[in-house]
CSV table of C-alpha atoms and ligand atoms in Angstrom, one decimal:
chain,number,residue,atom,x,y,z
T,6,UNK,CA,-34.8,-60.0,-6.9
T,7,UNK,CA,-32.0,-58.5,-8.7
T,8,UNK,CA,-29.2,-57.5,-6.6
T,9,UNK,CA,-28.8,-53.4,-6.5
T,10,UNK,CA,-25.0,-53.1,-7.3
T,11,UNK,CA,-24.7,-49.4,-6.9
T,12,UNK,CA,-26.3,-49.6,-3.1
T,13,UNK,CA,-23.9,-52.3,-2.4
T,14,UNK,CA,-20.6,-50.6,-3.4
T,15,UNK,CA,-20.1,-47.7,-2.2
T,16,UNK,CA,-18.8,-46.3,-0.1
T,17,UNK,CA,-16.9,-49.4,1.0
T,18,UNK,CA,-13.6,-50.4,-0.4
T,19,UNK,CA,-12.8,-53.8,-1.0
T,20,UNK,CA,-10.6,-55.5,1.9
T,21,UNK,CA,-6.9,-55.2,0.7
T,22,UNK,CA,-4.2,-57.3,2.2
T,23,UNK,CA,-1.1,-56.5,2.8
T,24,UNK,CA,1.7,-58.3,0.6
T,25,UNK,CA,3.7,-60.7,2.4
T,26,UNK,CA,6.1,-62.4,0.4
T,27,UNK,CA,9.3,-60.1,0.2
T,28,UNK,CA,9.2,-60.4,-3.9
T,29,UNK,CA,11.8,-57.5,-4.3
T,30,UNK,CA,14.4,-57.7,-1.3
T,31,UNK,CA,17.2,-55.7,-1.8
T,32,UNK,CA,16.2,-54.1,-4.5
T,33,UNK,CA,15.6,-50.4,-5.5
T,34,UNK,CA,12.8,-48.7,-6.9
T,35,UNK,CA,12.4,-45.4,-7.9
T,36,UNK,CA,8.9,-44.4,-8.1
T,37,UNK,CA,7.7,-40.2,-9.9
T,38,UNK,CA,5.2,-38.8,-8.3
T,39,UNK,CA,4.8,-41.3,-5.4
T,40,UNK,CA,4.0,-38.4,-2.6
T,41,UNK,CA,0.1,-38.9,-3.6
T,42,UNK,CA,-2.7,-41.4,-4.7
T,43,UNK,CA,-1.4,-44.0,-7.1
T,44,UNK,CA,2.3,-43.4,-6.6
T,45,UNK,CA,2.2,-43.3,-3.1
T,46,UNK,CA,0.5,-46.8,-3.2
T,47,UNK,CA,3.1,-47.6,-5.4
T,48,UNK,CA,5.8,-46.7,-3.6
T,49,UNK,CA,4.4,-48.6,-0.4
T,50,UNK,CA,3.8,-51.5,-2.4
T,51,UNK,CA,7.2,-52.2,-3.4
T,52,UNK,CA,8.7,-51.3,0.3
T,53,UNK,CA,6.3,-53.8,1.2
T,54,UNK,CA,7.7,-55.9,-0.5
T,55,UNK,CA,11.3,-55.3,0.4
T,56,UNK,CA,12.4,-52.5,-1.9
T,57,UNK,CA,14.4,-49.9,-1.3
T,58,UNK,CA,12.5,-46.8,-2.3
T,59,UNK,CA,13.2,-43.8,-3.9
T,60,UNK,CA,9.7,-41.6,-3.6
T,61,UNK,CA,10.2,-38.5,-6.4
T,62,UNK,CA,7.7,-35.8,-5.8
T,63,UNK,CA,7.1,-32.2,-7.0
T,64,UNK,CA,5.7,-30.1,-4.5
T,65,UNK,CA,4.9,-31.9,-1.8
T,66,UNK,CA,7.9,-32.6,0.4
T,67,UNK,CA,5.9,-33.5,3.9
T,68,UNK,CA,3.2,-35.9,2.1
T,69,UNK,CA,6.8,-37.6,0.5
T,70,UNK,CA,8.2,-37.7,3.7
T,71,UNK,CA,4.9,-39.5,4.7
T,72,UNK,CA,5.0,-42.2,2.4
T,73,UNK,CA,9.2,-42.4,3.6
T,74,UNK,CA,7.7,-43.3,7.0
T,75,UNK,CA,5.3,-45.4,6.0
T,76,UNK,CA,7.9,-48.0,4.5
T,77,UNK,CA,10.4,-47.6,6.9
T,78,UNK,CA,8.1,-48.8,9.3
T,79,UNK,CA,7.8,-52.0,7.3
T,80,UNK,CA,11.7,-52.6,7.4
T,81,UNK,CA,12.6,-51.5,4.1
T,82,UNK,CA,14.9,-47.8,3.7
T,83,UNK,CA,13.4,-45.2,1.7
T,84,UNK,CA,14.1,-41.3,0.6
T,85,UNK,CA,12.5,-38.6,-0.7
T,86,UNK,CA,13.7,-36.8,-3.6
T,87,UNK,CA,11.7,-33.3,-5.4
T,88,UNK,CA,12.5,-33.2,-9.0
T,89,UNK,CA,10.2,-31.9,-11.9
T,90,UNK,CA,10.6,-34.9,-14.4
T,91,UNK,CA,10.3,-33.1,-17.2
T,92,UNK,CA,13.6,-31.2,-16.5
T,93,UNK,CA,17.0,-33.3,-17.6
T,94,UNK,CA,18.9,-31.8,-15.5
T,95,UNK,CA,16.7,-32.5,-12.4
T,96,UNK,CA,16.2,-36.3,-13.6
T,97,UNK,CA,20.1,-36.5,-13.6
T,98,UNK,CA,20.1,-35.2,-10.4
T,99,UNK,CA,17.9,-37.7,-9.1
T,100,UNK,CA,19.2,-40.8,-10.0
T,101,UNK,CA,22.6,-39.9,-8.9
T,102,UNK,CA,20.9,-39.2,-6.0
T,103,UNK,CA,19.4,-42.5,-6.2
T,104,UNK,CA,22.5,-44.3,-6.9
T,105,UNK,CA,24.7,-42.1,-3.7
T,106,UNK,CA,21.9,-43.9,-1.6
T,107,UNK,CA,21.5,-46.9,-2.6
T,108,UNK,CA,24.1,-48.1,-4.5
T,109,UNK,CA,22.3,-49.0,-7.5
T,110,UNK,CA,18.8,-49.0,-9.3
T,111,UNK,CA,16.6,-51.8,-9.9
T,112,UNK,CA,13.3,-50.8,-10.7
T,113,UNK,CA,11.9,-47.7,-12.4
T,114,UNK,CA,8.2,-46.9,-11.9
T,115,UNK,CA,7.3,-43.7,-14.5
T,116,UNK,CA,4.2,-42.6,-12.2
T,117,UNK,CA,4.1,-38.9,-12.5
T,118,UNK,CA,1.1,-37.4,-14.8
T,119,UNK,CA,-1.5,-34.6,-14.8
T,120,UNK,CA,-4.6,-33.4,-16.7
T,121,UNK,CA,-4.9,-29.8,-17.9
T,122,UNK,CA,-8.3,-30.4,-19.3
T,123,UNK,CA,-10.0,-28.4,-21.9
T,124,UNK,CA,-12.3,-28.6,-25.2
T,125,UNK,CA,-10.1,-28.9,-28.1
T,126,UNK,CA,-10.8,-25.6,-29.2
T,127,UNK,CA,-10.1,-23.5,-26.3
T,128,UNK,CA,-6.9,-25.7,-25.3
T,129,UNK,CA,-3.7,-23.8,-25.2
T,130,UNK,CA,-0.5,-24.6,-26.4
T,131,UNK,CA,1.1,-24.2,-22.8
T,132,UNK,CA,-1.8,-27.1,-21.5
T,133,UNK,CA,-0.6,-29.3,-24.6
T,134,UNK,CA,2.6,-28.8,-23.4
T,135,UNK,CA,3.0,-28.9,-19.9
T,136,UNK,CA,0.9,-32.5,-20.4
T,137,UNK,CA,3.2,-33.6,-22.6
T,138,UNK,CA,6.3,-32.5,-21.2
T,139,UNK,CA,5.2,-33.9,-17.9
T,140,UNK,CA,3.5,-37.2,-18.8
T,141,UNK,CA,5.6,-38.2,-22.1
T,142,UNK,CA,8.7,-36.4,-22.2
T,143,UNK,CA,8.8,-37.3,-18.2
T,144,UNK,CA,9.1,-40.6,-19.0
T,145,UNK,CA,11.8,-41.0,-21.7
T,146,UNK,CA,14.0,-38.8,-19.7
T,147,UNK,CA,13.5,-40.5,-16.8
T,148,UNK,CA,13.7,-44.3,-19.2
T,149,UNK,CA,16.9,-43.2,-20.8
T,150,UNK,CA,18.5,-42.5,-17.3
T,151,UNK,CA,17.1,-45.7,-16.0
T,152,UNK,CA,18.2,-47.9,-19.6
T,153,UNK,CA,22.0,-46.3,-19.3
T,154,UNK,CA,22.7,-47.2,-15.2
T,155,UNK,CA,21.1,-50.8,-15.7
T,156,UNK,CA,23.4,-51.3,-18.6
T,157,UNK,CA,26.2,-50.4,-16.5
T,158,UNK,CA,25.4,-52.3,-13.7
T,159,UNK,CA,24.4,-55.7,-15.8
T,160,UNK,CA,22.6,-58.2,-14.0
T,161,UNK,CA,23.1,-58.9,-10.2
T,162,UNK,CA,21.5,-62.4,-9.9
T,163,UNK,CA,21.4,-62.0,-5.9
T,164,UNK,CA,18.8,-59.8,-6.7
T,165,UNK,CA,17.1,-60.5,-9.7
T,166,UNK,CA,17.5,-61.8,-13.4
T,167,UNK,CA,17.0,-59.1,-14.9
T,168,UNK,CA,19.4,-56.3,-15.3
T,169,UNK,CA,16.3,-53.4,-14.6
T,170,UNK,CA,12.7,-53.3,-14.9
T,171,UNK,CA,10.5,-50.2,-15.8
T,172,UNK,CA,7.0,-49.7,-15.4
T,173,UNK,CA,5.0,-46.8,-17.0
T,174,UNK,CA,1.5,-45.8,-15.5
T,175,UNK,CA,-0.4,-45.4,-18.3
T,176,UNK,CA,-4.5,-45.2,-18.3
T,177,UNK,CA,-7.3,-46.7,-20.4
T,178,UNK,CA,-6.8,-43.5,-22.2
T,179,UNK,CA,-4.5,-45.1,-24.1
T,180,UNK,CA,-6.9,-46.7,-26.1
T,181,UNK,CA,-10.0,-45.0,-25.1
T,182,UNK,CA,-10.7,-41.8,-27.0
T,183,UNK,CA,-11.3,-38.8,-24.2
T,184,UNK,CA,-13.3,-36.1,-25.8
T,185,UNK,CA,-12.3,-32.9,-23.4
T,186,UNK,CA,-9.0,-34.6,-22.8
T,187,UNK,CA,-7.2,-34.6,-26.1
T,188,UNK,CA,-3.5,-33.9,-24.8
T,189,UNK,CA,-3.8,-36.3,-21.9
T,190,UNK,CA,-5.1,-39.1,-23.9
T,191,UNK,CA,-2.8,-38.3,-26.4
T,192,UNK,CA,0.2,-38.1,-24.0
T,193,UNK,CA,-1.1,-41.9,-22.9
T,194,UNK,CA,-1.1,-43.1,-26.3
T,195,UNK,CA,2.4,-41.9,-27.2
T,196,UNK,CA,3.1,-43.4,-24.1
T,197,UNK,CA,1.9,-46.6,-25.0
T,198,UNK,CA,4.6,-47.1,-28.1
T,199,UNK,CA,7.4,-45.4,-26.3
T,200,UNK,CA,7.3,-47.9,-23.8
T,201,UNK,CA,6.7,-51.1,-26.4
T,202,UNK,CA,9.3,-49.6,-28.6
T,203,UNK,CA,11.8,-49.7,-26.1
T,204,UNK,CA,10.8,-52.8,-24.4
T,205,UNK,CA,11.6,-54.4,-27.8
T,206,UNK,CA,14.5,-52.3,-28.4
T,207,UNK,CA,15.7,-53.4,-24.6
T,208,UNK,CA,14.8,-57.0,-24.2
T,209,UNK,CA,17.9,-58.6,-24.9
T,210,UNK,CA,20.0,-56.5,-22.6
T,211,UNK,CA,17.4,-58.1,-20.4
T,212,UNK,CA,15.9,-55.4,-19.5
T,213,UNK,CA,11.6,-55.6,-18.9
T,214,UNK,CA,9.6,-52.5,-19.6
T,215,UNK,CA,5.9,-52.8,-19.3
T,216,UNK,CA,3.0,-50.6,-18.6
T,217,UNK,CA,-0.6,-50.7,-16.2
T,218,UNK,CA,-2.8,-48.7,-17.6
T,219,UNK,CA,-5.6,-47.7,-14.8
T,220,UNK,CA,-9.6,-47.2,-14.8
T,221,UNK,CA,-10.9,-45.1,-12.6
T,222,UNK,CA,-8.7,-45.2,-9.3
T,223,UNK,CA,-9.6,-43.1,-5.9
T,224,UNK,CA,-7.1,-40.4,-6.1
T,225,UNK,CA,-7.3,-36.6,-5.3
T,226,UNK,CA,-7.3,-36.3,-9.1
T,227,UNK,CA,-10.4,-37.2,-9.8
T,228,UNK,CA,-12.3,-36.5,-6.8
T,229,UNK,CA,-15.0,-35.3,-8.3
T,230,UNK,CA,-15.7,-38.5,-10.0
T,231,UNK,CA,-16.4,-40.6,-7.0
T,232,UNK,CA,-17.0,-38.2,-3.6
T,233,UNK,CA,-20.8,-37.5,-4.5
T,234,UNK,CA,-23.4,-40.4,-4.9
T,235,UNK,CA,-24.7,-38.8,-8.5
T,236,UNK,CA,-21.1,-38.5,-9.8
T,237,UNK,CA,-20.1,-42.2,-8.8
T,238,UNK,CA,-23.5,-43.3,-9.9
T,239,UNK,CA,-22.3,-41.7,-13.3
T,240,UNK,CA,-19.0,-43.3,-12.9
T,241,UNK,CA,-20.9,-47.0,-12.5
T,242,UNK,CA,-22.1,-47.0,-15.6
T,243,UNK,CA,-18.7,-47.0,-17.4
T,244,UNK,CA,-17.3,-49.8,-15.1
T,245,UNK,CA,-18.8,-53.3,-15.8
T,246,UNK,CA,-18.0,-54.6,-12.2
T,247,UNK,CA,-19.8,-51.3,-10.5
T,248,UNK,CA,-17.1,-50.0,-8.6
T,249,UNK,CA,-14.2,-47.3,-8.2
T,250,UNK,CA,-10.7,-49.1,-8.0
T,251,UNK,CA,-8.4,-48.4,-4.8
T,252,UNK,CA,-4.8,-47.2,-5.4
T,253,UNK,CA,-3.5,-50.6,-3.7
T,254,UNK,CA,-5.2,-52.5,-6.2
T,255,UNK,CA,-2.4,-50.8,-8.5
T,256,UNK,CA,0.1,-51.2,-6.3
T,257,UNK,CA,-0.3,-55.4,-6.4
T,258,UNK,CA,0.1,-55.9,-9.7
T,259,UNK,CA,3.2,-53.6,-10.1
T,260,UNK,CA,4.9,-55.2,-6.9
T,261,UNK,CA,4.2,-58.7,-9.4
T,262,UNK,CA,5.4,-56.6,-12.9
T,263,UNK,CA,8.8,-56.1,-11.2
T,264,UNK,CA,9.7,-58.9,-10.0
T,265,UNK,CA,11.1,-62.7,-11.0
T,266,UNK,CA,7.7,-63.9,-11.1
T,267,UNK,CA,7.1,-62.2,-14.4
T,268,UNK,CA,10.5,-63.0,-16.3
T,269,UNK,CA,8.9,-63.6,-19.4
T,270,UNK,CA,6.7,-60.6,-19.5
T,271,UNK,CA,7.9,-57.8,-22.1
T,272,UNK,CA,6.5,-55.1,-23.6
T,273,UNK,CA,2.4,-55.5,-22.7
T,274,UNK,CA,0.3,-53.3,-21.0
T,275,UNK,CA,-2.0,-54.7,-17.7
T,276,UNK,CA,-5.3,-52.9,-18.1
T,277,UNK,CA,-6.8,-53.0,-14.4
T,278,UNK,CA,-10.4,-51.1,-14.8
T,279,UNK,CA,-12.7,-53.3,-13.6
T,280,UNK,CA,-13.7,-54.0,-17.4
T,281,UNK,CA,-13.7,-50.3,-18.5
T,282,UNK,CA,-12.3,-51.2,-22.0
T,283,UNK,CA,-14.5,-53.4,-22.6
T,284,UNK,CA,-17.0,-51.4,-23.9
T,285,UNK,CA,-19.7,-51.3,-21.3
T,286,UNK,CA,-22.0,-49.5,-23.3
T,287,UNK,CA,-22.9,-52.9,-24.6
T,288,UNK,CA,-23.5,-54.4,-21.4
T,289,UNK,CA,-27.0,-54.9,-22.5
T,290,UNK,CA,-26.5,-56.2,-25.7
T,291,UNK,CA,-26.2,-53.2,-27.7
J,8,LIG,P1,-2.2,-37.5,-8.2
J,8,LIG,O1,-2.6,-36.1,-8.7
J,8,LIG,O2,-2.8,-38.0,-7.0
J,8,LIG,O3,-0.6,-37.5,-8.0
J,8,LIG,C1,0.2,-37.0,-9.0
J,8,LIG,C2,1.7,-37.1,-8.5
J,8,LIG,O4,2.5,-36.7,-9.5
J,8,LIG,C3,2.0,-36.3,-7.3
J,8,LIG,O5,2.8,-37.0,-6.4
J,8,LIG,C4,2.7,-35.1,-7.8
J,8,LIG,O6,3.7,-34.6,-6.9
J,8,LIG,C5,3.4,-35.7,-9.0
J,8,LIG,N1,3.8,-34.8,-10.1
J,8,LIG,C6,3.1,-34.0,-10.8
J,8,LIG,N2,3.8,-33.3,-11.7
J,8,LIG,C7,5.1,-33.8,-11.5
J,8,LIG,C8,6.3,-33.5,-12.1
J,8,LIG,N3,6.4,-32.6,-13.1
J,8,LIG,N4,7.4,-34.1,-11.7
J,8,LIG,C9,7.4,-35.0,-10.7
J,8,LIG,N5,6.2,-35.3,-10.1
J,8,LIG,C10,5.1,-34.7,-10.5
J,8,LIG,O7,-2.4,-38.5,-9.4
J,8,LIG,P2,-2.9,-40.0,-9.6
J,8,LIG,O8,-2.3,-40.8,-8.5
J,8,LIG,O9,-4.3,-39.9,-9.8
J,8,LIG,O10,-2.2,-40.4,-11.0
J,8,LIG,C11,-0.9,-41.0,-11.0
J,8,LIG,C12,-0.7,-41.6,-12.4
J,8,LIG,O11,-1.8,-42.5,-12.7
J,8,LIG,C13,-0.8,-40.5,-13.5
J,8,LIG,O12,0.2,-40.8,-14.5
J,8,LIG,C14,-2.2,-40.7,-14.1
J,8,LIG,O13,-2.3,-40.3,-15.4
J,8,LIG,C15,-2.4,-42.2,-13.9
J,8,LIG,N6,-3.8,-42.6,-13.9
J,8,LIG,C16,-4.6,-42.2,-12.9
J,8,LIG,C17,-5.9,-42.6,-12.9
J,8,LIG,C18,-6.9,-42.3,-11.8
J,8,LIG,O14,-8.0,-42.7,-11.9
J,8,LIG,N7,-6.4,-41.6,-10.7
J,8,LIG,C19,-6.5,-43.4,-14.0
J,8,LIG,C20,-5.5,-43.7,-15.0
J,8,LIG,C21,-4.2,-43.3,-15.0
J,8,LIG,P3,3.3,-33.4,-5.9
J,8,LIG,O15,2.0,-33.7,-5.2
J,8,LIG,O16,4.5,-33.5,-4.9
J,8,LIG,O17,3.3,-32.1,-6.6
């Protein structure tokens, strides 16, 4: 009898173990928008892992302070800091912060993004923008802050053997056309070359940029993808191995893109979607 995958996924999340090789002692990683789903995952990730952490959030100081806790208990230190990253002079403010803390920044992780979703014809120019500034523009500021201190600093090899590391949060929309979506999947996809541009541009300073680019993850934002049975049933169908992805899932891989163990890794992006890109509609042989 064939085996019914949707009965047997949900709603049970797959056991998730906690890291336990200290990959990133001493080191310090600022993570945007780490006071909620992916980024908070993120953020604990890395402190798991022995990172200092920076957690950057916009308006919600108490679930920051959350996370704070969270890897504090673990042994490593951590702060909150609100800043909108799509304001310079906010992003400034928050790596100094960064640096009158810790001393010094090791690891960038450009989480932060949102979704003002409309159809093309009824989107405003003020959701084009606000998605762009926040998801795109967010990023270079907060890249060009990151690229200027690790220069400074220049490689500590106590640390690590690279002078700084950034990761970008992408999505699947960076390839995958989102009709409904147009300025968030565009935001990804300029995204996608800022990020290869200046991981070439970087590289011999030693510096690693790189990207993950989520499927569908659990996270408040997308709630109504997953929290009734008809809507995750839905969801199935674009996910080859038949089920949602859990934040910490995320958080693995990056505590792996920003450390030693991936020297040699420059410029890609890790897709992590459970097969979403490749093109399940064809499961059945098209
Ligand atoms: P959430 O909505 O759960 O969290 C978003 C986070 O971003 C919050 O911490 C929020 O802070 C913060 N934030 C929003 N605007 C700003 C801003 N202007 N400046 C600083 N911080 C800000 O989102 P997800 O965890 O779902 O998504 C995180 C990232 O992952 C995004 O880039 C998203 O595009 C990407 N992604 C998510 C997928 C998913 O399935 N969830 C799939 C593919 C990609 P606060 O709450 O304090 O206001």
């Amino acid at each position: 009898m064939g085996v019914q995958t949707t009965s047997l996924q949900w709603p049970e999340p797959p056991v998730l173990a906690c890291p336990v090789l200290k990959l990133l002692h001493g080191q310090t990683a600022l993570v945007t928008g780490a006071s909620s789903g992916i980024g908070r995952a993120l953020a604990i990730a890395l402190g798991h892992a022995g990172a200092n952490v920076v957690i950057n959030y916009l308006g919600s100081p108490e679930k920051a302070e959350e996370v704070a806790k969270e890897i504090q208990r673990c042994g490593s230190r951590a702060i909150s800091v609100a800043a909108d990253v799509s304001k310079p002079d906010q992003v400034q403010l928050m790596f100094q912060q960064t640096v009158a803390e810790f001393g010094r920044l090791d690891i960038l992780v450009n989480n932060a993004g949102i979704q003002l979703d409309a159809a093309f014809e009824d989107l405003t120019l003020e959701q084009w923008q606000r998605v762009m500034d926040v998801n795109l523009t967010g990023p270079f500021l907060c890249c060009q802050e990151a690229v200027r201190l690790f220069k400074k600093q220049g490689i500590d090899a106590s640390l690590s053997c690279a002078a700084g590391k950034i990761l970008c949060i992408s999505s699947v929309h960076e390839v995958i056309p989102w009709a409904g979506h147009v300025n968030y999947a565009a935001s990804k996809g300029g995204l996608m070359l800022l990020m290869k541009s200046l991981a070439q541009e970087v590289a011999p300073q030693r510096i690693r940029v790189n990207s993950i680019a989520p499927g569908a993850i659990r996270t408040p934002t997308n709630t109504a993808a997953w929290n009734t049975r008809e809507a995750y049933d839905d969801l199935l169908k674009l996910i080859p191995q038949k089920r949602i992805g859990e934040p910490e899932e995320i958080g693995r891989a990056a505590v792996w893109l920003a450390s030693d163990q991936s020297d040699y890794v420059h410029g890609i992006t890790l897709f992590i979607d459970g097969g979403m890109t490749l093109y399940p509609g064809f499961e059945t042989g098209g």
